[in-house]
PDB file of C-alpha atoms in Angstrom:
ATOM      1  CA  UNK A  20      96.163  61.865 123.453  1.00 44.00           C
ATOM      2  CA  UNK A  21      97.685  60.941 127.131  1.00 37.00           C
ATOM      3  CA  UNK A  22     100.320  63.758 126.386  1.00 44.00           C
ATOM      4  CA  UNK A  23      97.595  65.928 125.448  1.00 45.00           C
ATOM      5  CA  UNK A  24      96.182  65.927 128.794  1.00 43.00           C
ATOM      6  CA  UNK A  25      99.418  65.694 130.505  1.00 36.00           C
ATOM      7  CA  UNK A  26      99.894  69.170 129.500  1.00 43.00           C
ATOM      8  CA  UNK A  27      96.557  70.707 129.813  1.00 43.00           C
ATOM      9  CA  UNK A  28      97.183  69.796 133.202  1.00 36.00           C
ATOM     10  CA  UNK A  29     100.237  70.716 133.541  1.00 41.00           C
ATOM     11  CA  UNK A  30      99.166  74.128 132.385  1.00 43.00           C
ATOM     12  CA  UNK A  31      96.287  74.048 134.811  1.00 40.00           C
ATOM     13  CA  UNK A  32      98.496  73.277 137.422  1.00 40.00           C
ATOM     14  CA  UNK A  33     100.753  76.120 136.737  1.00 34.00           C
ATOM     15  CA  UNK A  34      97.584  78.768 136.511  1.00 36.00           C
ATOM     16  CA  UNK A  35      96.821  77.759 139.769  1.00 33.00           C
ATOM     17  CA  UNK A  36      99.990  78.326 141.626  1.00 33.00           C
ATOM     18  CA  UNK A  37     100.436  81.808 139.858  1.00 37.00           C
ATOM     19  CA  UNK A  38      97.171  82.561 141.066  1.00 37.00           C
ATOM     20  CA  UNK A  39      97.434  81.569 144.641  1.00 36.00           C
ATOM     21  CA  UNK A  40     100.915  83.306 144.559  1.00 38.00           C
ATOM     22  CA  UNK A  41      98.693  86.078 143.504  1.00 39.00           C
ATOM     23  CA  UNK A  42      96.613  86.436 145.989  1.00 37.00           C
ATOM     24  CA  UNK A  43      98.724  85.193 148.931  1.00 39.00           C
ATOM     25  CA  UNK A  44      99.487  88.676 150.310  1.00 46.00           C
ATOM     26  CA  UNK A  45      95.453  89.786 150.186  1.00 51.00           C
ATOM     27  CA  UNK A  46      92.473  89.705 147.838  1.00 51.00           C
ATOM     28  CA  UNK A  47      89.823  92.109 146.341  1.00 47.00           C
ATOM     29  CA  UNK A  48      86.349  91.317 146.875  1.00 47.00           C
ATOM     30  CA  UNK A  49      83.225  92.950 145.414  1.00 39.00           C
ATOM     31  CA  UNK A  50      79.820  91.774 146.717  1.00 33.00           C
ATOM     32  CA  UNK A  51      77.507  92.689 143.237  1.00 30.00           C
ATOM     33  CA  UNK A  52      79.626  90.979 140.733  1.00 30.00           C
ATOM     34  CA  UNK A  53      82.486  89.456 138.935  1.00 31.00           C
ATOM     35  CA  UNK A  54      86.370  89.972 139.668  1.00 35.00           C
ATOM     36  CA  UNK A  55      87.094  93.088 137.675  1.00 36.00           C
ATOM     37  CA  UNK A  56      89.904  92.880 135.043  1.00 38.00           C
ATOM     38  CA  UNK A  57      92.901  94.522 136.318  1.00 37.00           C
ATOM     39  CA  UNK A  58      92.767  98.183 134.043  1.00 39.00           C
ATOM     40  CA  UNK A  59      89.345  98.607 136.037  1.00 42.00           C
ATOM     41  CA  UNK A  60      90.926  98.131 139.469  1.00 48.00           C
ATOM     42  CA  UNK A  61      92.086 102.288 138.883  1.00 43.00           C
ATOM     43  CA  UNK A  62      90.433 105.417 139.674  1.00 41.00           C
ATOM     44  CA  UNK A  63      86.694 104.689 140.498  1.00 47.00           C
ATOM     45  CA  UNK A  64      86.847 101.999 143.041  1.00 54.00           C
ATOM     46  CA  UNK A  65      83.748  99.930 143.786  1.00 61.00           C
ATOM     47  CA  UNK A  66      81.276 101.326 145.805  1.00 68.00           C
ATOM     48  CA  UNK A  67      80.202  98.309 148.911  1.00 73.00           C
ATOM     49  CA  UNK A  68      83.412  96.211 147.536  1.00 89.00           C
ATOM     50  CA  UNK A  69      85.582  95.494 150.083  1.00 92.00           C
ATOM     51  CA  UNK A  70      89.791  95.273 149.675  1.00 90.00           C
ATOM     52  CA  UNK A  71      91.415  92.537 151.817  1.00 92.00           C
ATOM     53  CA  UNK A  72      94.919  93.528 152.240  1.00 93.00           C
ATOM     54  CA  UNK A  73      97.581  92.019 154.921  1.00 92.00           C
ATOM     55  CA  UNK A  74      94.931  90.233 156.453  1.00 92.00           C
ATOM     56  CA  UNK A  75      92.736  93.370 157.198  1.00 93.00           C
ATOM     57  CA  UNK A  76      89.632  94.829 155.379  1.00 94.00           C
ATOM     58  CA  UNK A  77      88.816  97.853 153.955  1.00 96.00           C
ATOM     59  CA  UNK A  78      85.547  98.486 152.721  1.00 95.00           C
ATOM     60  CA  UNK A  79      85.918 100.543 149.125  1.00 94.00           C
ATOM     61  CA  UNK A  80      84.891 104.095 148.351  1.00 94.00           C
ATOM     62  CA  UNK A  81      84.428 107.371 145.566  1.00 93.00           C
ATOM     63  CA  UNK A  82      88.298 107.641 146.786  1.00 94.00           C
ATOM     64  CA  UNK A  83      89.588 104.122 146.457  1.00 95.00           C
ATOM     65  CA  UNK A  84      91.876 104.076 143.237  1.00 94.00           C
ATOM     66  CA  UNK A  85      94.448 101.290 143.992  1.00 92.00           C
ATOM     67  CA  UNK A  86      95.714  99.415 141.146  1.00 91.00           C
ATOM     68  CA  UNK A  87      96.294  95.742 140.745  1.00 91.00           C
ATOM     69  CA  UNK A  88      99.418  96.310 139.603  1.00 91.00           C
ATOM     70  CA  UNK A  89     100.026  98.346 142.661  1.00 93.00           C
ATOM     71  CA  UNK A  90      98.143  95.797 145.052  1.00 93.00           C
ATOM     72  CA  UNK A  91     100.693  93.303 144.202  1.00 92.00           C
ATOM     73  CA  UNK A  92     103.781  94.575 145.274  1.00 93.00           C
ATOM     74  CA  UNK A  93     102.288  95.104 148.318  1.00 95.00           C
ATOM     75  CA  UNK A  94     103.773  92.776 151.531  1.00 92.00           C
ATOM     76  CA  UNK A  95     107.061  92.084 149.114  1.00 93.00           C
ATOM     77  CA  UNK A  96     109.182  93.878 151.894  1.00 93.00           C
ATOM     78  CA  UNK A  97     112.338  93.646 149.156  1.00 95.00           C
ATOM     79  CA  UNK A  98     114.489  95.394 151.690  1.00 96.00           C
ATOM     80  CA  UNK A  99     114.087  92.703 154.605  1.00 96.00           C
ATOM     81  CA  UNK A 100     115.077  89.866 151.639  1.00 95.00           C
ATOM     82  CA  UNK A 101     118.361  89.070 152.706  1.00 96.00           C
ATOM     83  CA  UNK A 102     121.184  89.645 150.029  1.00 96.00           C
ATOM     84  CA  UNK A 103     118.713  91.954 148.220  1.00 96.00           C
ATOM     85  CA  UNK A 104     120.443  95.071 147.180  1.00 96.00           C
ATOM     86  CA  UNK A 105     118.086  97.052 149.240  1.00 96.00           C
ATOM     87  CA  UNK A 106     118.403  95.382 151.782  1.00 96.00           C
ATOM     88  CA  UNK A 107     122.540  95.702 152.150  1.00 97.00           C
ATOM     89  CA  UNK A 108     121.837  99.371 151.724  1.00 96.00           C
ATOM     90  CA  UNK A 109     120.043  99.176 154.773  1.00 96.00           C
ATOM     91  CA  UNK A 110     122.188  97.002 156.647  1.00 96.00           C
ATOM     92  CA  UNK A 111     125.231  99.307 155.710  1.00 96.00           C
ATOM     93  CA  UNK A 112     122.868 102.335 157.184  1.00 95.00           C
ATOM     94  CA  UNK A 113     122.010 100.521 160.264  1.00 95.00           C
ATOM     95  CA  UNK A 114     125.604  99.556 161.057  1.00 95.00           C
ATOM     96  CA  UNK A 115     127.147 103.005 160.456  1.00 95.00           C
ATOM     97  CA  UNK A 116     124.546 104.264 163.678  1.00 94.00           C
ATOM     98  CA  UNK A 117     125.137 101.648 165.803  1.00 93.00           C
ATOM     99  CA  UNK A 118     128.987 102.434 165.233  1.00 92.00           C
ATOM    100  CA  UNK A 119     128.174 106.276 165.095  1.00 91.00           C
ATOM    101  CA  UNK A 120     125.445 106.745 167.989  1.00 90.00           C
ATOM    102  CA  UNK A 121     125.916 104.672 171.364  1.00 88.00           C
ATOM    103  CA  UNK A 122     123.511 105.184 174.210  1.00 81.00           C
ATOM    104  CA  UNK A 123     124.763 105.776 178.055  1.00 81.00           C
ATOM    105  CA  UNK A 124     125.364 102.250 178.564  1.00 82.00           C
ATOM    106  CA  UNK A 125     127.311 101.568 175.314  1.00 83.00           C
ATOM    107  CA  UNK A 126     124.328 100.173 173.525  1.00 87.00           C
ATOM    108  CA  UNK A 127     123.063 101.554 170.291  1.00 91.00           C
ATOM    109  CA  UNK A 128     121.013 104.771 170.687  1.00 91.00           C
ATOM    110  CA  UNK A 129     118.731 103.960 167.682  1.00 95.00           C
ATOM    111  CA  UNK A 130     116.257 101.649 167.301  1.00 95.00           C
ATOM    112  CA  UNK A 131     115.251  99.898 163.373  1.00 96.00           C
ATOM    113  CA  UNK A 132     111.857  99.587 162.600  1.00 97.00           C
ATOM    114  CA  UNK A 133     111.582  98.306 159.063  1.00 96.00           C
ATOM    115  CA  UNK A 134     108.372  95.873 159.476  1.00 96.00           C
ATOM    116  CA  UNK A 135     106.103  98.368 159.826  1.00 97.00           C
ATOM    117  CA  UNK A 136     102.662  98.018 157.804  1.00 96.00           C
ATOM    118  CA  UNK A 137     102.582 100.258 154.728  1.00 97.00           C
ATOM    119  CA  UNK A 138      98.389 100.817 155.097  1.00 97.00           C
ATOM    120  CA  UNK A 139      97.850 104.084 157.331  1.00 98.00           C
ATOM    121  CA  UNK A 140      95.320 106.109 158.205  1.00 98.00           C
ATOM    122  CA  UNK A 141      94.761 109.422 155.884  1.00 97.00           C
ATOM    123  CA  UNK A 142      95.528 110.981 159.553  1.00 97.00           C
ATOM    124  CA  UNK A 143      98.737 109.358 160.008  1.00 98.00           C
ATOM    125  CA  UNK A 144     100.037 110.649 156.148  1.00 97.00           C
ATOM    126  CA  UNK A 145      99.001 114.017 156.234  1.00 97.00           C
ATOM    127  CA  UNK A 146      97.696 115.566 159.883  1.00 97.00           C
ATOM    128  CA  UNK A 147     100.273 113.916 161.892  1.00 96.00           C
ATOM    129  CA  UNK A 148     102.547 116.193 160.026  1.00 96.00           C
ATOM    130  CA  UNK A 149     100.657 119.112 159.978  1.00 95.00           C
ATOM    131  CA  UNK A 150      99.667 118.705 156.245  1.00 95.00           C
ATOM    132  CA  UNK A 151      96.957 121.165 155.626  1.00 95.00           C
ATOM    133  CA  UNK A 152      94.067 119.745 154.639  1.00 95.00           C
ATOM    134  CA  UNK A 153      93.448 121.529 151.409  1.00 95.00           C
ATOM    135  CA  UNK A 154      97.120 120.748 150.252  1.00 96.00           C
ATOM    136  CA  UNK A 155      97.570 119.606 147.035  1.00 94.00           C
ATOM    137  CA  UNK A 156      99.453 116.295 147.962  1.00 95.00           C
ATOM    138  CA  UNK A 157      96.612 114.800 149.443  1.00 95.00           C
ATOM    139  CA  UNK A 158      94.815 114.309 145.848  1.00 95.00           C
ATOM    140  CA  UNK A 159      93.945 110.976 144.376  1.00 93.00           C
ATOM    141  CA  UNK A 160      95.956 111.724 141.445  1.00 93.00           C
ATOM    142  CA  UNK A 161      99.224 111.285 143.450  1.00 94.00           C
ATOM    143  CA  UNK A 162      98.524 108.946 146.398  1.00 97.00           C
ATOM    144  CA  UNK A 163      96.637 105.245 146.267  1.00 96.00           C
ATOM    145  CA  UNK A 164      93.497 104.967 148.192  1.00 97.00           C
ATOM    146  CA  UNK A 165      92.146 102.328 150.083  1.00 96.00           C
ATOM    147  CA  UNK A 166      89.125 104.496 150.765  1.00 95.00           C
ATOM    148  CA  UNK A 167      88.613 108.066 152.824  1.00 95.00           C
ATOM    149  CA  UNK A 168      90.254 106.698 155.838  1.00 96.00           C
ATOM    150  CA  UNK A 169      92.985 104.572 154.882  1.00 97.00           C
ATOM    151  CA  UNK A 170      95.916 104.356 151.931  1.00 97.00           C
ATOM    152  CA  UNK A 171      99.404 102.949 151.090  1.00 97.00           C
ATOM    153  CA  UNK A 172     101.845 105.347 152.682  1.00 97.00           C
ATOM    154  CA  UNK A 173     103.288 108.268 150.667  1.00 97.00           C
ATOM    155  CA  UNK A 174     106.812 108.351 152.703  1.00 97.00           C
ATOM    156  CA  UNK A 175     107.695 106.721 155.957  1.00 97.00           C
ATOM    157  CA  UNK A 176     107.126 109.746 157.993  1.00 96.00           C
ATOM    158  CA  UNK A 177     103.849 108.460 158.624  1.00 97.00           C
ATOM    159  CA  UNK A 178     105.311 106.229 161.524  1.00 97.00           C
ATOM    160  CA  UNK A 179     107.224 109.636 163.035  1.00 96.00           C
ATOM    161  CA  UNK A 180     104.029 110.464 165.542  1.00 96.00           C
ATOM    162  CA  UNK A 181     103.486 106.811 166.729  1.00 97.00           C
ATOM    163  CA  UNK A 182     107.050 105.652 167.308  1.00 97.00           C
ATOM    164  CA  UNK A 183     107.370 109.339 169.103  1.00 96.00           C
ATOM    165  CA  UNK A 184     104.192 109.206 171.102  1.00 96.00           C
ATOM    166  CA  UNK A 185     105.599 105.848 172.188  1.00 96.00           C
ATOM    167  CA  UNK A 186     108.320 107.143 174.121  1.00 95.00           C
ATOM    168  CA  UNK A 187     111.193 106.823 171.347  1.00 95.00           C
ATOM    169  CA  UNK A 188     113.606 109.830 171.047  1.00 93.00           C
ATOM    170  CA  UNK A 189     115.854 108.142 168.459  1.00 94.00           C
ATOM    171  CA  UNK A 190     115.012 105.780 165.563  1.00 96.00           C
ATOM    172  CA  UNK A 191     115.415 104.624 162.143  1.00 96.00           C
ATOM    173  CA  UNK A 192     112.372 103.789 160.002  1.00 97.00           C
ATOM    174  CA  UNK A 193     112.917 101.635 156.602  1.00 97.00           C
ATOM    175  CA  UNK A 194     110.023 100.901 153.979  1.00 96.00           C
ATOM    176  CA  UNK A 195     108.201 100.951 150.447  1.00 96.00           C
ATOM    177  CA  UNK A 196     106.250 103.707 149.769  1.00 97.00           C
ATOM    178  CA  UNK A 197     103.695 104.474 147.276  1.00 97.00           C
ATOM    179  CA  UNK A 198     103.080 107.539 145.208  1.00 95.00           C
ATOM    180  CA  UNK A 199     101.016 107.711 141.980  1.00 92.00           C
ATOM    181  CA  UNK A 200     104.350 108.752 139.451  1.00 85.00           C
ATOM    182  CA  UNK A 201     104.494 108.365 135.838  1.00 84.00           C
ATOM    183  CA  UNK A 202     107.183 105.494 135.266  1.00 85.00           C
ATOM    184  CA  UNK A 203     110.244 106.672 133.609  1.00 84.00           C
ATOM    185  CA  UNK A 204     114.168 106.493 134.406  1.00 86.00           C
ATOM    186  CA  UNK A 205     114.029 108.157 137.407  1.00 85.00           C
ATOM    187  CA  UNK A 206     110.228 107.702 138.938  1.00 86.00           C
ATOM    188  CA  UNK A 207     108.287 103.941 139.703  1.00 89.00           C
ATOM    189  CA  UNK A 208     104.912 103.943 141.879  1.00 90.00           C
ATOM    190  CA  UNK A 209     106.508 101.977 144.437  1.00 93.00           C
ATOM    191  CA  UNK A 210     109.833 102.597 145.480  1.00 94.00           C
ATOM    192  CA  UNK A 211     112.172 103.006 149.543  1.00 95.00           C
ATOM    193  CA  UNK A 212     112.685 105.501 152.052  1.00 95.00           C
ATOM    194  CA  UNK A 213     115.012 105.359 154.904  1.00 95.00           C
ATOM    195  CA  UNK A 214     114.502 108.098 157.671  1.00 95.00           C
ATOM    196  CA  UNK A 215     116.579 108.836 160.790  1.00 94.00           C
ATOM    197  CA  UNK A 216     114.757 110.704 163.436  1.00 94.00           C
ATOM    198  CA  UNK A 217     116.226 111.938 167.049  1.00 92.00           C
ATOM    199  CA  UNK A 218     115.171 114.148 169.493  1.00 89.00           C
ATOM    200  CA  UNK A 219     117.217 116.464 171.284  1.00 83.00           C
ATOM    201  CA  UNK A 220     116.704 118.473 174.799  1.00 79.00           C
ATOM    202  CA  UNK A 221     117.378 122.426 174.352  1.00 74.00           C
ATOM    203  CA  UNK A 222     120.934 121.775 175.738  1.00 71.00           C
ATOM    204  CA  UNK A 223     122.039 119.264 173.331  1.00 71.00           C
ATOM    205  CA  UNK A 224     120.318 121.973 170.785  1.00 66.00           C
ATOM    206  CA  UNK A 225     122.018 125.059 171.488  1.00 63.00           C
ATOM    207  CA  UNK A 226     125.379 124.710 169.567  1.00 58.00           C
ATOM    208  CA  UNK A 227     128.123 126.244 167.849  1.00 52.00           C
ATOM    209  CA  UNK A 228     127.896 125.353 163.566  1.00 55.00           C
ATOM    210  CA  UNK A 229     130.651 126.120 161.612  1.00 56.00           C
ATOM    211  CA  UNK A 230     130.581 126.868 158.083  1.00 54.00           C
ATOM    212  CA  UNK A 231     132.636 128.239 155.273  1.00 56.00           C
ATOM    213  CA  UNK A 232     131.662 131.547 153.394  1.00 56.00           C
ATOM    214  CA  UNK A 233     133.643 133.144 150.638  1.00 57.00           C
ATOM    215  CA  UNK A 234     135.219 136.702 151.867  1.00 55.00           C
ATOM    216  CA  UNK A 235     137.145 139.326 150.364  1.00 53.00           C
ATOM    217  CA  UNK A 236     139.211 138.368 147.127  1.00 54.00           C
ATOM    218  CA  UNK A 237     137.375 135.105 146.889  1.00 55.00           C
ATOM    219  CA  UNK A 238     138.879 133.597 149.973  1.00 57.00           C
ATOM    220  CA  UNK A 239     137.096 131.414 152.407  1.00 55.00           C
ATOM    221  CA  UNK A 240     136.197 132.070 156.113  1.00 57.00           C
ATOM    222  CA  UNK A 241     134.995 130.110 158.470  1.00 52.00           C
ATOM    223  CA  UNK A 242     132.198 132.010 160.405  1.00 52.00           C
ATOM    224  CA  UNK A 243     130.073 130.250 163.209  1.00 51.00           C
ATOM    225  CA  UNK A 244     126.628 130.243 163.547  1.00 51.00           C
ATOM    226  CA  UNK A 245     124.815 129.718 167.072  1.00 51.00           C
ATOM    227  CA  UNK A 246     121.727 128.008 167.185  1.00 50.00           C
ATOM    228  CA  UNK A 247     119.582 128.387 169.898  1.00 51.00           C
ATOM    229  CA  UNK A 248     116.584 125.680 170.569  1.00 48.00           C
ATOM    230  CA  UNK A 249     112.597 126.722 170.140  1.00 49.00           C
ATOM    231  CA  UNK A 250     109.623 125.591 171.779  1.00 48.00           C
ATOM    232  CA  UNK A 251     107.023 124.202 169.773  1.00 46.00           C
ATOM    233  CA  UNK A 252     103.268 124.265 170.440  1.00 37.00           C
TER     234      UNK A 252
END
């Protein structure tokens, strides 16, 4: 009887720290009833619920479709786990530019920013980069909504107008993105990006490229091609 109770304690006790591991990175609330089960977190969204999520809240709309699944990788940040495979792919990457690219006073010319919060604004994903707005990757079928406003990034890029609007001209940015992918050998809804981005002045831009093209009798030439810098508006 005592080792009856031992155990349905025990078990209770175990429940209890999966749970809280559950919800340590953030919590879904909705105001006019129960916790859903986790199939009905998809697609619809709860209308006046609100989504807790790295310690911010998001109130839910007709566009939020973010999974549980999904909402619990979330704030895992596998490639700042040291020793993690992803992680010495991005330590390799980060050494080869500090080796590669030195500033004027012999320190590295990029900077890492691999902390950087995976919620952004709709505006940040898509306008930023001049992603029309009738475009079909905007639709709820391929991203994860928080609601209208606000979603789990679809590639890093969404940091390129902040970090550049903040002054930087050279940078690295490492995270997890999120795209709504059927899982199979080759695609998983949350997966890593790793993009280098550097500005350049229309001197450093105007150079010589050299490439090979096949000539007469199948040999190959090396031709040069001059490229010439643009002004963007």
């Amino acid at each position: 009887m005592v080792g009856s109770a031992l155990r349905r304690v025990s078990r209770a006790c175990v429940y209890l720290v999966s749970k809280a591991s559950q919800v340590s990175r953030g919590h879904w609330h909705q105001t006019w009833g129960s916790r859903p089960a986790a199939s009905e977190f998809a697609a619809q969204g709860a209308p006046g619920g609100v989504v807790e999520l790295l310690g911010k809240s998001y109130r839910q709309d007709d566009y939020t479709n973010l999974t549980q699944k999904v909402f619990s990788r979330v704030g895992r940040n596998l490639h700042n786990q040291q020793h993690h495979p992803l992680w010495l792919i991005k330590e390799r990457v980060k050494e080869h530019f500090y080796k590669q690219y030195m500033g004027r006073f012999g320190t590295p010319l990029f900077s890492v920013y691999d902390n950087l919060s995976p919620v952004v604004t709709t505006w940040q994903n898509f306008d930023s980069l001049l992603i029309p707005a009738d475009h079909p990757s905007r639709k709820k079928g391929d991203n994860y909504y928080l609601n209208r406003t606000h979603m789990l990034r679809a590639h890093t890029s969404a940091h390129q107008w902040d970090l550049l609007h903040a002054g930087l001209d050279a940078f690295l940015v490492v995270g997890d993105v999120y795209r709504r992918d059927q899982i199979d050998s080759q695609h998983y809804p949350v997966f890593h990006q790793l993009e280098a981005v550097r500005l350049f002045s229309n001197h450093e831009v105007s150079l010589e490229m050299f490439f090979f093209v096949e000539g007469h009798h199948g040999h190959l030439m090396l031709r040069s091609l001059k490229f010439m810098s643009v002004k963007s508006v």
